[in-house]
Amino acid sequence: MKINHSLKAFNSFGIDASCKDFVKFYEESELRSWLVANKHLLHDIFIIGGGSNLLLIGDIPKVFLQADFQSVDYYEDGDDVLVKAGAGVNWHQLVMETLEQGYYGLENLSLIPGNVGAAPIQNIGAYGVELKDIFVELEAIELATGDKITFGLQECDFAYRYSIFKGPFKGQYMITSVTLKLSKQPNLMLDYGPIRKELSHLSDEEITAKDVSNAIIKIRSSKLPDPNELGNAGSFFKNPIVSAEDYQALKETFPELVAFEIGDGRYKVAAGWMIDQAGLKGYRLGDAGVHKKQALVLVNYGDATGDDILNLARYVAKTVFEKFGVMIEPEVWIIGDSKW
Ligand code: EPU
C-alpha cells in the first residue's frame, strides 16, 4: 500500500505521519460522487476534521477525507436564531461571527480549536457549556450508501466528551453541517471557574456575550498552548467520573481534591489536578511533555512521534493510578497501530 501524503500539517500535535491519500471536498455532490466511484475503499476511509483532537500512531494506511463546506446561514424566529454551519467552518470563527451579530450562545465555547463538523463528535465543551446545550440537529452522509441523514439531539446520544459518532456509529458518517440554536436575549453562564473573577469590574447587567468571550480567550490563552507554537491536542485526558463513595474516600485522603458533582450523585474529578499533584506538570520524556501550565495537556516539543506521546500518556495514567487509585483515559482520538 502506497503511503505518500504527509499529515504533519493536518494534526495539531504536529506528528510527522503519512496516509495513503488525502481528499478534500468543497461540495456535498463531490463527496457523493467520490463515494460511488470508490466503493472498494469504504473500509479504508478516515474522516478528518480540523485534526485538533487526534493522536496519529505511525503511518496510517487509510484514505483521509475532509469536508471543506463553508456555508453559514441564519434563520431568525423571534428571539431565537438558528445558525446552520458547514462542517469545514472554523469553530472559533463561527463563534466570533455570531458574537459580532449580537447573538448569545457560543461565547463560552470561544477559542476551541477545530472545525464545526467535529464539534458534535466529542460534544465539545468548556466553562460550563457543552455543544449539546445549543444543538438542534446535524446532517451527515452515510459513507456506505451516500445517503444524507439528519440526526436530532436525542439521536446523537451526547454525554461528556461523547456522542454516538464516537460510539456505535464511529467512522460511518461524514458530518456535513451542524445547526445550533442561539438567542438575541442574554442568557449568560458566568459561574464556572474564573469567569466571574475575570469580569469583576462589570456588574452582571453590563456583561455582554463579547465580554464573556474575551474573558474566556484570556483564560484559555494563559493556560493552553497555541498549537502553532507547541504541538498539542487540548486536554489529552478526560476528567474521570467516580461514584459518591469513591469520591468520599478520595476526599478523606486528599482534602484538597478538586471535583464537581455532576447531578446524578457521581463526581467528575479534575485529572489535571491529580497529574499536577503527582508531580508531573512540566515532566518531559524526550520531545513529549506534560504542559508546564496545564497538566491535562500533553505537548510535542518538536520531533515527538505518536508513540512517544502515547508512552508518556501511559506513564502519566499509571502514576496517577498509583497515587489516587483512579484510572484516567484519553480524550483524544488515537489512530494507528497502538491501542490505549
Ligand atoms: N488544575 C491543577 N493543575 C493543573 C491543571 C488543572 O491544579 O495543571 C486544577 C485547576 O486549578 C482547576 C481544576 O484542576 O481547579 C480544573 O482545571 P481547568 O479549569 O483548567 O479545567 P480542566 O478540567 O483541566 C476542562 C476541559 C477543557 C476546558 C476546561 C474549562 C476536559 C477534558 N477538559 O479542563 O477542555 O477548556 O475544563 O471548561 O473536560 C479540551 O477538551 O481540550 C479542553 C481544553
mmCIF file of C-alpha atoms and ligand atoms in Angstrom:
data_model
loop_
_atom_site.group_PDB
_atom_site.id
_atom_site.type_symbol
_atom_site.label_atom_id
_atom_site.label_comp_id
_atom_site.label_asym_id
_atom_site.label_seq_id
_atom_site.Cartn_x
_atom_site.Cartn_y
_atom_site.Cartn_z
ATOM 1 C CA MET A 1 0.000 0.000 0.000
ATOM 2 C CA LYS A 2 1.485 3.326 -1.020
ATOM 3 C CA ILE A 3 1.654 5.857 1.779
ATOM 4 C CA ASN A 4 2.644 9.206 0.452
ATOM 5 C CA HIS A 5 0.606 12.037 1.837
ATOM 6 C CA SER A 6 2.025 13.860 4.854
ATOM 7 C CA LEU A 7 -0.382 14.543 7.711
ATOM 8 C CA LYS A 8 2.003 16.796 9.643
ATOM 9 C CA ALA A 9 0.088 19.965 8.770
ATOM 10 C CA PHE A 10 -3.267 18.281 9.408
ATOM 11 C CA ASN A 11 -2.866 17.357 13.065
ATOM 12 C CA SER A 12 -2.405 19.930 15.806
ATOM 13 C CA PHE A 13 0.057 17.647 17.652
ATOM 14 C CA GLY A 14 2.345 18.195 14.645
ATOM 15 C CA ILE A 15 3.107 14.470 14.415
ATOM 16 C CA ASP A 16 5.009 13.592 11.262
ATOM 17 C CA ALA A 17 2.903 10.725 9.893
ATOM 18 C CA SER A 18 1.591 9.922 6.406
ATOM 19 C CA CYS A 19 -1.598 8.487 4.998
ATOM 20 C CA LYS A 20 -2.445 6.617 1.813
ATOM 21 C CA ASP A 21 -4.273 9.527 0.260
ATOM 22 C CA PHE A 22 -5.998 12.752 1.267
ATOM 23 C CA VAL A 23 -9.106 14.058 -0.475
ATOM 24 C CA LYS A 24 -10.778 17.360 0.300
ATOM 25 C CA PHE A 25 -14.359 18.142 -0.762
ATOM 26 C CA TYR A 26 -15.848 21.579 -1.313
ATOM 27 C CA GLU A 27 -19.368 20.407 -2.255
ATOM 28 C CA GLU A 28 -21.522 17.573 -0.964
ATOM 29 C CA SER A 29 -22.103 16.407 -4.533
ATOM 30 C CA GLU A 30 -18.345 15.846 -4.959
ATOM 31 C CA LEU A 31 -18.297 13.692 -1.846
ATOM 32 C CA ARG A 32 -21.266 11.645 -3.056
ATOM 33 C CA SER A 33 -19.686 11.042 -6.474
ATOM 34 C CA TRP A 34 -16.397 10.076 -4.856
ATOM 35 C CA LEU A 35 -18.127 7.549 -2.589
ATOM 36 C CA VAL A 36 -19.877 5.948 -5.568
ATOM 37 C CA ALA A 37 -16.658 5.750 -7.593
ATOM 38 C CA ASN A 38 -14.599 4.432 -4.668
ATOM 39 C CA LYS A 39 -16.871 1.851 -3.057
ATOM 40 C CA HIS A 40 -13.930 -0.538 -2.822
ATOM 41 C CA LEU A 41 -12.227 1.902 -0.395
ATOM 42 C CA LEU A 42 -15.147 2.013 2.065
ATOM 43 C CA HIS A 43 -13.219 0.243 4.826
ATOM 44 C CA ASP A 44 -10.082 2.312 4.225
ATOM 45 C CA ILE A 45 -11.652 5.714 4.877
ATOM 46 C CA PHE A 46 -10.848 8.017 7.772
ATOM 47 C CA ILE A 47 -12.790 11.278 8.161
ATOM 48 C CA ILE A 48 -10.656 14.124 9.431
ATOM 49 C CA GLY A 49 -11.953 17.469 10.713
ATOM 50 C CA GLY A 50 -9.538 20.135 11.900
ATOM 51 C CA GLY A 51 -7.162 17.458 13.259
ATOM 52 C CA SER A 52 -7.121 19.106 16.683
ATOM 53 C CA ASN A 53 -8.144 16.076 18.707
ATOM 54 C CA LEU A 54 -6.097 13.318 17.078
ATOM 55 C CA LEU A 55 -3.017 11.349 18.010
ATOM 56 C CA LEU A 56 -1.522 9.602 14.984
ATOM 57 C CA ILE A 57 0.492 6.479 15.757
ATOM 58 C CA GLY A 58 2.810 5.717 12.836
ATOM 59 C CA ASP A 59 1.764 5.990 9.212
ATOM 60 C CA ILE A 60 -1.949 5.431 8.690
ATOM 61 C CA PRO A 61 -2.836 3.211 5.704
ATOM 62 C CA LYS A 62 -6.138 4.979 5.101
ATOM 63 C CA VAL A 63 -7.626 7.475 2.716
ATOM 64 C CA PHE A 64 -8.327 10.664 4.647
ATOM 65 C CA LEU A 65 -11.453 12.589 3.634
ATOM 66 C CA GLN A 66 -12.079 16.153 4.718
ATOM 67 C CA ALA A 67 -15.221 18.268 4.236
ATOM 68 C CA ASP A 68 -14.448 21.889 3.448
ATOM 69 C CA PHE A 69 -18.064 23.071 3.371
ATOM 70 C CA GLN A 70 -18.023 26.754 4.277
ATOM 71 C CA SER A 71 -21.632 27.956 4.234
ATOM 72 C CA VAL A 72 -23.153 29.748 7.236
ATOM 73 C CA ASP A 73 -26.886 30.509 7.170
ATOM 74 C CA TYR A 74 -29.013 32.251 9.769
ATOM 75 C CA TYR A 75 -32.749 31.818 10.356
ATOM 76 C CA GLU A 76 -34.320 34.239 12.799
ATOM 77 C CA ASP A 77 -37.530 33.358 14.634
ATOM 78 C CA GLY A 78 -38.442 35.971 17.243
ATOM 79 C CA ASP A 79 -35.649 35.994 19.795
ATOM 80 C CA ASP A 80 -34.321 32.654 18.589
ATOM 81 C CA VAL A 81 -31.690 32.400 15.901
ATOM 82 C CA LEU A 82 -30.839 29.154 14.176
ATOM 83 C CA VAL A 83 -27.407 29.029 12.619
ATOM 84 C CA LYS A 84 -26.621 26.266 10.158
ATOM 85 C CA ALA A 85 -22.885 25.992 9.513
ATOM 86 C CA GLY A 86 -20.943 23.814 7.088
ATOM 87 C CA ALA A 87 -18.625 21.164 8.527
ATOM 88 C CA GLY A 88 -15.478 22.918 7.310
ATOM 89 C CA VAL A 89 -16.146 26.247 9.025
ATOM 90 C CA ASN A 90 -13.508 27.007 11.664
ATOM 91 C CA TRP A 91 -15.249 26.719 15.058
ATOM 92 C CA HIS A 92 -13.774 29.840 16.623
ATOM 93 C CA GLN A 93 -14.535 31.894 13.504
ATOM 94 C CA LEU A 94 -18.175 30.834 13.775
ATOM 95 C CA VAL A 95 -18.209 31.831 17.449
ATOM 96 C CA MET A 96 -16.752 35.250 16.574
ATOM 97 C CA GLU A 97 -19.171 35.778 13.686
ATOM 98 C CA THR A 98 -22.221 35.030 15.870
ATOM 99 C CA LEU A 99 -20.960 37.338 18.629
ATOM 100 C CA GLU A 100 -20.375 40.172 16.132
ATOM 101 C CA GLN A 101 -24.053 39.886 15.218
ATOM 102 C CA GLY A 102 -25.051 40.145 18.876
ATOM 103 C CA TYR A 103 -26.255 36.561 19.260
ATOM 104 C CA TYR A 104 -25.845 34.789 22.586
ATOM 105 C CA GLY A 105 -24.971 31.115 22.994
ATOM 106 C CA LEU A 106 -21.449 30.361 21.811
ATOM 107 C CA GLU A 107 -19.450 32.773 23.995
ATOM 108 C CA ASN A 108 -18.251 30.130 26.493
ATOM 109 C CA LEU A 109 -17.015 27.973 23.631
ATOM 110 C CA SER A 110 -14.588 30.615 22.341
ATOM 111 C CA LEU A 111 -11.127 29.648 21.089
ATOM 112 C CA ILE A 112 -11.770 25.909 20.916
ATOM 113 C CA PRO A 113 -9.660 24.645 18.023
ATOM 114 C CA GLY A 114 -11.126 22.542 15.222
ATOM 115 C CA ASN A 115 -13.960 22.687 12.716
ATOM 116 C CA VAL A 116 -17.735 22.761 13.064
ATOM 117 C CA GLY A 117 -18.122 19.212 11.717
ATOM 118 C CA ALA A 118 -16.009 17.744 14.501
ATOM 119 C CA ALA A 119 -17.704 19.668 17.303
ATOM 120 C CA PRO A 120 -20.585 17.183 17.837
ATOM 121 C CA ILE A 121 -18.369 14.095 17.670
ATOM 122 C CA GLN A 122 -16.969 14.611 21.133
ATOM 123 C CA ASN A 123 -19.622 17.129 22.251
ATOM 124 C CA ILE A 124 -17.070 19.895 22.756
ATOM 125 C CA GLY A 125 -17.402 21.775 25.999
ATOM 126 C CA ALA A 126 -15.804 24.467 28.102
ATOM 127 C CA TYR A 127 -16.621 26.743 31.022
ATOM 128 C CA GLY A 128 -19.949 25.142 31.886
ATOM 129 C CA VAL A 129 -21.387 24.870 28.352
ATOM 130 C CA GLU A 130 -21.395 21.863 26.040
ATOM 131 C CA LEU A 131 -22.340 21.719 22.381
ATOM 132 C CA LYS A 132 -25.446 19.681 23.298
ATOM 133 C CA ASP A 133 -26.845 22.716 25.176
ATOM 134 C CA ILE A 134 -27.304 24.668 21.945
ATOM 135 C CA PHE A 135 -27.525 21.796 19.464
ATOM 136 C CA VAL A 136 -30.555 21.419 17.180
ATOM 137 C CA GLU A 137 -29.528 18.906 14.520
ATOM 138 C CA LEU A 138 -26.782 17.831 12.170
ATOM 139 C CA GLU A 139 -26.690 16.449 8.658
ATOM 140 C CA ALA A 140 -24.352 13.645 7.727
ATOM 141 C CA ILE A 141 -23.622 11.469 4.730
ATOM 142 C CA GLU A 142 -23.595 7.760 5.415
ATOM 143 C CA LEU A 143 -20.380 6.528 3.810
ATOM 144 C CA ALA A 144 -21.733 3.088 2.895
ATOM 145 C CA THR A 145 -24.776 4.393 0.999
ATOM 146 C CA GLY A 146 -24.122 8.074 0.221
ATOM 147 C CA ASP A 147 -27.478 8.873 1.853
ATOM 148 C CA LYS A 148 -27.945 12.136 3.697
ATOM 149 C CA ILE A 149 -29.323 11.642 7.198
ATOM 150 C CA THR A 150 -30.444 14.203 9.781
ATOM 151 C CA PHE A 151 -29.670 13.486 13.432
ATOM 152 C CA GLY A 152 -31.561 15.318 16.191
ATOM 153 C CA LEU A 153 -30.428 15.867 19.763
ATOM 154 C CA GLN A 154 -31.650 12.523 21.143
ATOM 155 C CA GLU A 155 -30.215 10.525 18.258
ATOM 156 C CA CYS A 156 -26.724 11.897 18.863
ATOM 157 C CA ASP A 157 -26.721 10.420 22.392
ATOM 158 C CA PHE A 158 -24.494 13.205 23.717
ATOM 159 C CA ALA A 159 -22.676 12.843 27.017
ATOM 160 C CA TYR A 160 -19.462 14.269 28.494
ATOM 161 C CA ARG A 161 -16.983 14.336 25.574
ATOM 162 C CA TYR A 162 -19.106 11.677 23.826
ATOM 163 C CA SER A 163 -21.652 11.163 21.034
ATOM 164 C CA ILE A 164 -22.921 8.218 19.008
ATOM 165 C CA PHE A 165 -20.262 9.143 16.399
ATOM 166 C CA LYS A 166 -17.571 8.165 18.909
ATOM 167 C CA GLY A 167 -19.501 5.004 19.830
ATOM 168 C CA PRO A 168 -21.562 2.642 17.628
ATOM 169 C CA PHE A 169 -21.513 4.949 14.569
ATOM 170 C CA LYS A 170 -17.769 5.604 14.727
ATOM 171 C CA GLY A 171 -16.288 6.089 11.252
ATOM 172 C CA GLN A 172 -19.604 5.527 9.455
ATOM 173 C CA TYR A 173 -20.693 9.087 8.659
ATOM 174 C CA MET A 174 -19.246 12.311 7.402
ATOM 175 C CA ILE A 175 -20.937 15.221 9.168
ATOM 176 C CA THR A 176 -21.700 17.918 6.587
ATOM 177 C CA SER A 177 -23.466 20.620 8.609
ATOM 178 C CA VAL A 178 -24.495 21.448 12.153
ATOM 179 C CA THR A 179 -27.473 23.593 13.224
ATOM 180 C CA LEU A 180 -27.340 25.422 16.556
ATOM 181 C CA LYS A 181 -29.896 27.488 18.428
ATOM 182 C CA LEU A 182 -28.705 30.903 19.611
ATOM 183 C CA SER A 183 -30.643 33.773 21.114
ATOM 184 C CA LYS A 184 -30.926 37.531 20.827
ATOM 185 C CA GLN A 185 -31.570 37.613 24.575
ATOM 186 C CA PRO A 186 -28.802 37.315 27.169
ATOM 187 C CA ASN A 187 -28.584 34.001 28.983
ATOM 188 C CA LEU A 188 -25.028 34.016 30.208
ATOM 189 C CA MET A 189 -23.281 31.246 32.106
ATOM 190 C CA LEU A 190 -20.804 33.022 34.353
ATOM 191 C CA ASP A 191 -20.500 30.692 37.311
ATOM 192 C CA TYR A 192 -17.775 28.461 36.087
ATOM 193 C CA GLY A 193 -14.203 28.643 37.284
ATOM 194 C CA PRO A 194 -12.536 32.015 36.942
ATOM 195 C CA ILE A 195 -15.026 33.781 34.586
ATOM 196 C CA ARG A 196 -16.626 35.979 37.243
ATOM 197 C CA LYS A 197 -13.259 36.927 38.680
ATOM 198 C CA GLU A 198 -12.071 37.942 35.232
ATOM 199 C CA LEU A 199 -15.206 40.135 34.815
ATOM 200 C CA SER A 200 -15.348 41.526 38.359
ATOM 201 C CA HIS A 201 -15.029 45.116 37.078
ATOM 202 C CA LEU A 202 -18.508 44.810 35.489
ATOM 203 C CA SER A 203 -21.934 44.317 37.037
ATOM 204 C CA ASP A 204 -23.977 41.325 35.800
ATOM 205 C CA GLU A 205 -26.317 43.664 33.868
ATOM 206 C CA GLU A 206 -23.415 45.211 31.997
ATOM 207 C CA ILE A 207 -21.769 41.937 30.898
ATOM 208 C CA THR A 208 -22.216 41.098 27.219
ATOM 209 C CA ALA A 209 -21.524 37.852 25.366
ATOM 210 C CA LYS A 210 -18.449 39.516 23.885
ATOM 211 C CA ASP A 211 -17.134 40.291 27.404
ATOM 212 C CA VAL A 212 -17.532 36.632 28.383
ATOM 213 C CA SER A 213 -15.825 35.551 25.188
ATOM 214 C CA ASN A 214 -12.920 37.941 25.789
ATOM 215 C CA ALA A 215 -12.547 36.671 29.368
ATOM 216 C CA ILE A 216 -12.505 33.071 28.171
ATOM 217 C CA ILE A 217 -10.000 33.849 25.435
ATOM 218 C CA LYS A 218 -7.775 35.408 28.090
ATOM 219 C CA ILE A 219 -8.126 32.463 30.495
ATOM 220 C CA ARG A 220 -7.588 29.843 27.787
ATOM 221 C CA SER A 221 -4.585 31.612 26.269
ATOM 222 C CA SER A 222 -2.915 31.853 29.663
ATOM 223 C CA LYS A 223 -3.086 28.079 30.218
ATOM 224 C CA LEU A 224 -3.467 26.273 26.925
ATOM 225 C CA PRO A 225 -0.598 26.181 24.433
ATOM 226 C CA ASP A 226 -1.160 27.536 20.909
ATOM 227 C CA PRO A 227 -0.773 24.531 18.559
ATOM 228 C CA ASN A 228 1.022 26.805 16.077
ATOM 229 C CA GLU A 229 3.760 27.266 18.663
ATOM 230 C CA LEU A 230 3.686 23.978 20.562
ATOM 231 C CA GLY A 231 2.003 20.856 19.191
ATOM 232 C CA ASN A 232 -0.906 19.625 21.337
ATOM 233 C CA ALA A 233 -4.497 18.425 21.164
ATOM 234 C CA GLY A 234 -6.013 20.307 24.111
ATOM 235 C CA SER A 235 -6.894 18.140 27.085
ATOM 236 C CA PHE A 236 -5.266 14.778 26.458
ATOM 237 C CA PHE A 237 -7.306 13.026 29.169
ATOM 238 C CA LYS A 238 -10.954 13.144 30.178
ATOM 239 C CA ASN A 239 -11.812 14.092 33.728
ATOM 240 C CA PRO A 240 -12.744 10.735 35.283
ATOM 241 C CA ILE A 241 -16.167 10.243 36.811
ATOM 242 C CA VAL A 242 -16.269 8.448 40.150
ATOM 243 C CA SER A 243 -19.031 7.213 42.478
ATOM 244 C CA ALA A 244 -20.038 9.222 45.570
ATOM 245 C CA GLU A 245 -18.423 6.514 47.689
ATOM 246 C CA ASP A 246 -15.081 6.715 45.883
ATOM 247 C CA TYR A 247 -15.245 10.497 45.990
ATOM 248 C CA GLN A 248 -15.702 10.479 49.795
ATOM 249 C CA ALA A 249 -12.793 8.094 50.247
ATOM 250 C CA LEU A 250 -10.557 10.212 47.979
ATOM 251 C CA LYS A 251 -11.566 13.428 49.703
ATOM 252 C CA GLU A 252 -10.607 11.942 53.077
ATOM 253 C CA THR A 253 -7.134 11.056 51.894
ATOM 254 C CA PHE A 254 -6.751 14.192 49.738
ATOM 255 C CA PRO A 255 -8.754 17.018 51.339
ATOM 256 C CA GLU A 256 -7.653 19.435 48.583
ATOM 257 C CA LEU A 257 -9.144 17.210 45.845
ATOM 258 C CA VAL A 258 -10.776 19.206 43.036
ATOM 259 C CA ALA A 259 -14.043 17.571 41.959
ATOM 260 C CA PHE A 260 -17.571 18.584 40.916
ATOM 261 C CA GLU A 261 -20.872 16.800 41.498
ATOM 262 C CA ILE A 262 -22.367 16.033 38.110
ATOM 263 C CA GLY A 263 -26.005 15.798 39.128
ATOM 264 C CA ASP A 264 -26.525 12.054 39.470
ATOM 265 C CA GLY A 265 -24.624 11.684 42.739
ATOM 266 C CA ARG A 266 -21.344 10.991 40.982
ATOM 267 C CA TYR A 267 -18.343 13.307 40.795
ATOM 268 C CA LYS A 268 -16.076 14.477 38.000
ATOM 269 C CA VAL A 269 -12.527 14.678 39.311
ATOM 270 C CA ALA A 270 -10.052 17.186 37.826
ATOM 271 C CA ALA A 271 -7.490 14.949 36.138
ATOM 272 C CA GLY A 272 -5.211 17.980 35.623
ATOM 273 C CA TRP A 273 -5.150 18.482 39.387
ATOM 274 C CA MET A 274 -4.229 14.831 40.011
ATOM 275 C CA ILE A 275 -1.453 14.878 37.377
ATOM 276 C CA ASP A 276 -0.175 18.109 38.872
ATOM 277 C CA GLN A 277 -0.269 16.649 42.421
ATOM 278 C CA ALA A 278 1.551 13.566 41.175
ATOM 279 C CA GLY A 279 4.426 15.924 40.364
ATOM 280 C CA LEU A 280 4.164 15.544 36.601
ATOM 281 C CA LYS A 281 3.371 19.095 35.472
ATOM 282 C CA GLY A 282 6.222 20.066 33.151
ATOM 283 C CA TYR A 283 7.528 16.467 33.089
ATOM 284 C CA ARG A 284 9.315 15.610 29.848
ATOM 285 C CA LEU A 285 10.199 12.342 28.170
ATOM 286 C CA GLY A 286 12.275 13.228 25.090
ATOM 287 C CA ASP A 287 10.191 15.531 22.916
ATOM 288 C CA ALA A 288 6.915 14.538 24.596
ATOM 289 C CA GLY A 289 5.922 16.558 27.637
ATOM 290 C CA VAL A 290 3.229 17.411 30.166
ATOM 291 C CA HIS A 291 2.437 21.081 29.610
ATOM 292 C CA LYS A 292 4.006 23.415 32.169
ATOM 293 C CA LYS A 293 0.853 25.481 32.706
ATOM 294 C CA GLN A 294 -1.931 22.869 32.442
ATOM 295 C CA ALA A 295 -1.119 19.273 33.326
ATOM 296 C CA LEU A 296 -4.082 17.833 31.389
ATOM 297 C CA VAL A 297 -2.406 18.822 28.124
ATOM 298 C CA LEU A 298 0.412 16.797 26.565
ATOM 299 C CA VAL A 299 2.715 18.611 24.152
ATOM 300 C CA ASN A 300 5.111 17.841 21.321
ATOM 301 C CA TYR A 301 8.316 19.844 21.753
ATOM 302 C CA GLY A 302 9.288 19.180 18.135
ATOM 303 C CA ASP A 303 10.002 15.687 16.919
ATOM 304 C CA ALA A 304 7.866 13.500 19.181
ATOM 305 C CA THR A 305 6.237 10.542 17.439
ATOM 306 C CA GLY A 306 2.728 9.355 18.241
ATOM 307 C CA ASP A 307 4.291 6.509 20.238
ATOM 308 C CA ASP A 308 6.389 8.973 22.252
ATOM 309 C CA ILE A 309 3.233 10.851 23.261
ATOM 310 C CA LEU A 310 1.395 7.589 23.963
ATOM 311 C CA ASN A 311 4.238 6.276 26.149
ATOM 312 C CA LEU A 312 4.215 9.486 28.135
ATOM 313 C CA ALA A 313 0.408 9.305 28.445
ATOM 314 C CA ARG A 314 0.616 5.728 29.755
ATOM 315 C CA TYR A 315 3.250 6.755 32.274
ATOM 316 C CA VAL A 316 1.074 9.674 33.427
ATOM 317 C CA ALA A 317 -2.004 7.426 33.775
ATOM 318 C CA LYS A 318 -0.014 4.791 35.680
ATOM 319 C CA THR A 319 1.461 7.369 38.078
ATOM 320 C CA VAL A 320 -1.975 8.898 38.732
ATOM 321 C CA PHE A 321 -3.442 5.439 39.326
ATOM 322 C CA GLU A 322 -0.696 4.548 41.792
ATOM 323 C CA LYS A 323 -1.259 7.734 43.772
ATOM 324 C CA PHE A 324 -5.044 8.107 43.610
ATOM 325 C CA GLY A 325 -6.390 4.677 42.570
ATOM 326 C CA VAL A 326 -8.289 6.417 39.747
ATOM 327 C CA MET A 327 -7.829 5.391 36.118
ATOM 328 C CA ILE A 328 -7.704 8.304 33.656
ATOM 329 C CA GLU A 329 -8.403 7.765 29.980
ATOM 330 C CA PRO A 330 -7.547 9.655 26.803
ATOM 331 C CA GLU A 331 -9.930 12.211 25.439
ATOM 332 C CA VAL A 332 -8.059 12.443 22.138
ATOM 333 C CA TRP A 333 -8.810 10.053 19.327
ATOM 334 C CA ILE A 334 -5.863 7.638 18.958
ATOM 335 C CA ILE A 335 -5.468 6.289 15.417
ATOM 336 C CA GLY A 336 -2.972 3.742 14.194
ATOM 337 C CA ASP A 337 -1.449 0.506 15.367
ATOM 338 C CA SER A 338 -1.187 1.024 19.124
ATOM 339 C CA LYS A 339 -4.257 0.957 21.304
ATOM 340 C CA TRP A 340 -4.659 2.644 24.699
HETATM 341 N N1 EPU B 1 -5.651 22.043 37.837
HETATM 342 C C1 EPU B 1 -4.486 21.983 38.546
HETATM 343 N N2 EPU B 1 -3.324 21.810 37.845
HETATM 344 C C2 EPU B 1 -3.289 21.685 36.514
HETATM 345 C C3 EPU B 1 -4.489 21.737 35.779
HETATM 346 C C4 EPU B 1 -5.683 21.924 36.471
HETATM 347 O O1 EPU B 1 -4.466 22.088 39.775
HETATM 348 O O2 EPU B 1 -2.204 21.518 35.959
HETATM 349 C C5 EPU B 1 -6.914 22.293 38.564
HETATM 350 C C6 EPU B 1 -7.390 23.725 38.288
HETATM 351 O O3 EPU B 1 -6.837 24.639 39.167
HETATM 352 C C7 EPU B 1 -8.879 23.603 38.477
HETATM 353 C C8 EPU B 1 -9.172 22.169 38.020
HETATM 354 O O4 EPU B 1 -7.940 21.459 38.052
HETATM 355 O O5 EPU B 1 -9.209 23.715 39.830
HETATM 356 C C9 EPU B 1 -9.779 22.121 36.631
HETATM 357 O O6 EPU B 1 -8.898 22.765 35.717
HETATM 358 P P1 EPU B 1 -9.435 23.624 34.457
HETATM 359 O O7 EPU B 1 -10.498 24.557 34.885
HETATM 360 O O8 EPU B 1 -8.237 24.165 33.758
HETATM 361 O O9 EPU B 1 -10.192 22.590 33.572
HETATM 362 P P2 EPU B 1 -9.878 21.083 33.172
HETATM 363 O O10 EPU B 1 -10.774 20.183 33.945
HETATM 364 O O11 EPU B 1 -8.417 20.834 33.288
HETATM 365 C C10 EPU B 1 -11.731 21.068 31.319
HETATM 366 C C11 EPU B 1 -11.845 20.683 29.886
HETATM 367 C C12 EPU B 1 -11.215 21.744 28.996
HETATM 368 C C13 EPU B 1 -11.973 23.039 29.226
HETATM 369 C C14 EPU B 1 -11.873 23.396 30.711
HETATM 370 C C15 EPU B 1 -12.703 24.600 31.072
HETATM 371 C C16 EPU B 1 -11.868 18.248 29.801
HETATM 372 C C17 EPU B 1 -11.129 17.003 29.463
HETATM 373 N N3 EPU B 1 -11.208 19.380 29.653
HETATM 374 O O12 EPU B 1 -10.333 21.102 31.644
HETATM 375 O O13 EPU B 1 -11.396 21.348 27.644
HETATM 376 O O14 EPU B 1 -11.443 24.082 28.441
HETATM 377 O O15 EPU B 1 -12.365 22.308 31.531
HETATM 378 O O16 EPU B 1 -14.040 24.255 30.979
HETATM 379 O O17 EPU B 1 -13.037 18.176 30.186
HETATM 380 C C18 EPU B 1 -10.381 20.176 25.837
HETATM 381 O O18 EPU B 1 -11.343 19.417 25.883
HETATM 382 O O19 EPU B 1 -9.442 20.016 25.017
HETATM 383 C C19 EPU B 1 -10.305 21.275 26.784
HETATM 384 C C20 EPU B 1 -9.282 22.117 26.827
#
